[in-house]
Amino acid sequence: MRQRISFLLITMLCISACSESTGDKLESPYGYYEDDKMIGTVWEVLEDEKSIDVDISEWEKRDRKGPGMTDEGYSYIAKLSNETVIKHEDGKEVSIDNLKKGQKVLVNPPRGDSFEGYPDEIILLEMSYEEKFWQLRLHTDGFNIVVMYETLPTELQETFFEDIMDIMEDKEQDAVVNWVYYEENYVVDYKEEFDIEQFPVLFVFDKQELIFKSYSVDELYEFLKDLN
């Protein structure tokens, strides 16, 4: 169960994998984070509670060494006071209504022994393509098959994965199947980005780009069968 309290260990398989290390991954994969710059990703906007749940997993692990690093995540609740400023990097102020799930933010000051969770400012940071589309990106060779849905049909839950694996069994490249829930308040508007008309929608990505889109499972199967 995910716990919404500052500093405590939680189990997560989410946004902590979205940023790529630029250093020696075996030595210190998150060593590029700075102690005085607590950067994380918005996990949930709690407007009624006037707070923001931020995933700071990578920042918390900035001093850890690999390769035996554990995969737990860390959550931080940034509670907003009347003095808290929310703004873009250029200084333009916005309200909590402008925050989206998945947005990379800097919370200032960072968590510390005397900090009680009321930040002076929350800065919305510019994001790379890789950071925005981490859910759809493939980090290995092969194909990433994505089912994006609002309500997942029963037939996709029961046989879809096995059918895909059967089709890809004789292929020389691997395939990964991901189910992605469509979030209206996500930092990327997938409906607009991919011109989605209905859900569920089926995508196939290679390591570089989108190569197939359909609303028909049979069309997806035929496309995969024809892959070289």
Coordinates of C-alpha atoms in Angstrom, one line a residue:
M1 CA 0.0 0.0 0.0
R2 CA 1.4 3.4 -0.9
Q3 CA 1.8 5.6 2.1
R4 CA 1.2 9.4 1.9
I5 CA 3.6 10.6 4.5
S6 CA 6.9 12.4 4.2
F7 CA 10.2 10.6 4.1
L8 CA 8.8 7.0 4.6
L9 CA 9.6 4.1 2.4
I10 CA 6.9 3.1 -0.1
T11 CA 6.7 0.5 -2.8
M12 CA 6.5 2.1 -6.3
L13 CA 6.9 1.0 -9.8
C14 CA 6.2 4.4 -11.4
I15 CA 7.9 7.6 -12.2
S16 CA 11.2 6.8 -10.4
A17 CA 12.3 5.1 -13.7
C18 CA 11.6 8.1 -15.9
S19 CA 15.0 9.8 -15.8
E20 CA 18.1 8.4 -17.2
S21 CA 21.4 8.6 -15.4
T22 CA 24.3 10.5 -17.1
G23 CA 27.0 9.0 -15.0
D24 CA 28.4 5.6 -14.1
K25 CA 25.2 3.6 -13.4
L26 CA 27.0 1.0 -11.4
E27 CA 28.6 3.6 -9.2
S28 CA 26.1 6.3 -8.5
P29 CA 23.1 6.3 -10.9
Y30 CA 21.5 9.4 -9.4
G31 CA 24.6 11.2 -8.3
Y32 CA 23.8 14.1 -10.6
Y33 CA 21.1 15.3 -8.1
E34 CA 22.2 18.1 -5.7
D35 CA 21.5 18.2 -2.0
D36 CA 20.0 21.6 -2.0
K37 CA 17.8 21.0 -5.1
M38 CA 15.0 18.6 -4.3
I39 CA 13.7 17.6 -7.7
G40 CA 10.8 15.2 -8.1
T41 CA 7.7 14.4 -10.1
V42 CA 4.2 15.2 -9.2
W43 CA 2.4 12.0 -8.3
E44 CA -0.9 13.5 -7.2
V45 CA -2.4 17.0 -6.7
L46 CA -4.5 17.1 -3.6
E47 CA -6.4 20.4 -4.1
D48 CA -8.9 19.8 -1.2
E49 CA -6.0 19.3 1.2
K50 CA -3.9 22.1 -0.5
S51 CA -0.9 19.8 -0.9
I52 CA 1.1 18.1 -3.6
D53 CA 2.3 14.5 -3.4
V54 CA 5.8 14.4 -5.0
D55 CA 7.9 11.4 -5.9
I56 CA 11.4 12.2 -4.8
S57 CA 12.8 8.6 -5.1
E58 CA 15.8 9.5 -7.3
W59 CA 16.7 12.6 -5.2
E60 CA 16.6 10.5 -2.1
K61 CA 19.0 8.0 -3.6
R62 CA 21.5 10.5 -4.9
D63 CA 24.3 9.3 -2.6
R64 CA 23.7 5.6 -3.1
K65 CA 26.0 3.3 -5.0
G66 CA 25.2 0.4 -7.3
P67 CA 24.8 -2.2 -8.5
G68 CA 22.9 -3.6 -5.6
M69 CA 20.6 -0.6 -5.2
T70 CA 17.1 -1.5 -4.0
D71 CA 14.1 -0.3 -6.0
E72 CA 11.9 1.3 -3.2
G73 CA 10.4 4.7 -3.8
Y74 CA 10.1 7.8 -1.6
S75 CA 7.1 10.2 -1.5
Y76 CA 7.0 13.7 -0.1
I77 CA 3.9 15.7 0.7
A78 CA 4.4 19.4 0.0
K79 CA 1.8 21.3 2.0
L80 CA 0.9 24.7 0.6
S81 CA 0.6 27.7 2.8
N82 CA -0.6 31.2 1.8
E83 CA 3.1 32.1 1.3
T84 CA 4.0 29.2 -1.0
V85 CA 4.7 30.4 -4.5
I86 CA 4.1 28.1 -7.5
K87 CA 5.8 29.3 -10.6
H88 CA 7.5 28.4 -13.9
E89 CA 11.3 28.7 -14.3
D90 CA 10.8 32.1 -16.0
G91 CA 9.2 33.4 -12.8
K92 CA 5.6 33.4 -14.0
E93 CA 3.3 32.4 -11.1
V94 CA 0.6 29.9 -11.5
S95 CA -1.9 28.2 -9.1
I96 CA -2.3 24.6 -7.9
D97 CA -4.9 24.2 -10.7
N98 CA -2.0 24.4 -13.3
L99 CA -0.1 21.4 -11.8
K100 CA -0.4 18.1 -13.7
K101 CA 0.5 14.6 -12.7
G102 CA 3.9 13.7 -14.1
Q103 CA 5.2 17.3 -14.0
K104 CA 8.8 17.6 -12.9
V105 CA 9.2 20.1 -10.1
L106 CA 11.7 21.6 -7.7
V107 CA 10.5 21.9 -4.1
N108 CA 12.4 24.6 -2.2
P109 CA 13.7 24.3 0.5
P110 CA 14.5 20.6 0.3
R111 CA 13.4 18.1 2.9
G112 CA 15.5 18.3 6.1
D113 CA 15.4 17.6 9.8
S114 CA 13.8 21.0 10.6
F115 CA 11.6 21.3 7.5
E116 CA 7.9 20.5 8.2
G117 CA 6.6 20.3 4.7
Y118 CA 5.6 23.8 3.9
P119 CA 7.8 24.9 1.0
D120 CA 8.6 28.5 0.1
E121 CA 8.2 27.7 -3.6
I122 CA 7.5 25.0 -6.1
I123 CA 9.0 25.5 -9.5
L124 CA 7.7 23.8 -12.6
L125 CA 10.7 22.6 -14.6
E126 CA 11.0 22.1 -18.3
M127 CA 10.9 18.5 -19.3
S128 CA 12.6 16.6 -22.1
Y129 CA 10.7 14.4 -24.6
E130 CA 12.0 11.3 -22.8
E131 CA 10.7 12.5 -19.4
K132 CA 7.3 13.3 -20.7
F133 CA 6.8 10.1 -22.6
W134 CA 8.6 7.7 -20.3
Q135 CA 5.5 5.5 -20.1
L136 CA 5.6 4.8 -23.8
R137 CA 9.3 4.6 -24.4
L138 CA 11.2 1.4 -25.0
H139 CA 14.5 1.1 -23.3
T140 CA 15.6 -2.1 -25.0
D141 CA 15.6 -3.5 -28.5
G142 CA 12.2 -4.7 -29.8
F143 CA 8.7 -3.4 -29.6
N144 CA 6.6 -1.7 -27.0
I145 CA 2.9 -2.6 -27.3
V146 CA 0.8 -0.2 -25.4
V147 CA -2.9 -0.5 -24.5
M148 CA -4.2 2.9 -23.4
Y149 CA -7.5 2.7 -21.7
E150 CA -10.2 4.3 -19.5
T151 CA -12.0 1.0 -18.8
L152 CA -10.1 -2.1 -19.7
P153 CA -12.2 -4.7 -21.6
T154 CA -12.3 -8.2 -20.1
E155 CA -11.0 -9.8 -23.3
L156 CA -7.8 -7.8 -23.1
Q157 CA -7.2 -8.8 -19.6
E158 CA -7.7 -12.5 -20.2
T159 CA -6.0 -13.5 -23.5
F160 CA -4.3 -10.4 -25.0
F161 CA -0.8 -10.9 -23.5
E162 CA -0.7 -14.6 -24.3
D163 CA -1.9 -13.9 -27.9
I164 CA 0.9 -11.3 -28.4
M165 CA 3.5 -13.6 -27.0
D166 CA 2.4 -16.4 -29.3
I167 CA 2.6 -14.2 -32.3
M168 CA 6.0 -12.8 -31.4
E169 CA 7.5 -16.2 -30.4
D170 CA 9.1 -16.8 -33.8
K171 CA 10.3 -13.2 -34.2
E172 CA 13.9 -12.3 -33.7
Q173 CA 13.0 -9.2 -31.7
D174 CA 11.3 -9.1 -28.3
A175 CA 8.1 -7.4 -27.4
V176 CA 6.9 -5.7 -24.2
V177 CA 3.2 -5.2 -23.4
N178 CA 2.1 -2.3 -21.2
W179 CA -1.3 -1.3 -20.0
V180 CA -1.5 2.5 -19.5
Y181 CA -4.4 4.2 -17.8
Y182 CA -5.5 7.4 -19.5
E183 CA -5.2 10.3 -17.1
E184 CA -7.0 13.5 -18.0
N185 CA -4.7 15.5 -15.6
Y186 CA -1.4 14.1 -16.9
V187 CA 1.4 16.4 -18.1
V188 CA 1.0 15.1 -21.6
D189 CA -2.5 15.3 -23.3
Y190 CA -2.3 11.9 -25.0
K191 CA -5.7 12.5 -26.7
E192 CA -4.4 15.5 -28.5
E193 CA -0.8 14.2 -29.0
F194 CA -1.9 11.0 -30.8
D195 CA -5.3 12.1 -32.1
I196 CA -7.2 9.5 -30.0
E197 CA -10.9 9.2 -30.8
Q198 CA -11.8 6.4 -28.4
F199 CA -10.5 4.0 -25.8
P200 CA -9.0 1.5 -25.6
V201 CA -6.4 2.4 -28.3
L202 CA -3.5 0.2 -29.3
F203 CA 0.0 1.5 -30.0
V204 CA 3.2 -0.1 -31.2
F205 CA 6.4 1.7 -30.6
D206 CA 9.9 0.8 -31.6
K207 CA 12.9 2.4 -29.8
Q208 CA 12.5 5.6 -31.9
E209 CA 8.9 6.3 -32.6
L210 CA 5.2 5.2 -33.0
I211 CA 4.9 2.7 -35.8
F212 CA 1.3 1.6 -35.4
K213 CA -2.0 2.8 -34.0
S214 CA -5.4 1.1 -34.1
Y215 CA -8.6 0.5 -32.1
S216 CA -8.9 -3.1 -33.4
V217 CA -7.1 -6.0 -31.7
D218 CA -7.4 -8.0 -34.9
E219 CA -5.6 -5.2 -36.9
L220 CA -2.9 -5.2 -34.2
Y221 CA -2.4 -9.0 -34.5
E222 CA -2.2 -8.8 -38.3
F223 CA 0.4 -6.0 -38.1
L224 CA 2.6 -8.0 -35.7
K225 CA 2.4 -11.1 -37.9
D226 CA 3.6 -9.1 -40.9
L227 CA 6.6 -7.6 -39.0
N228 CA 10.0 -8.6 -40.4

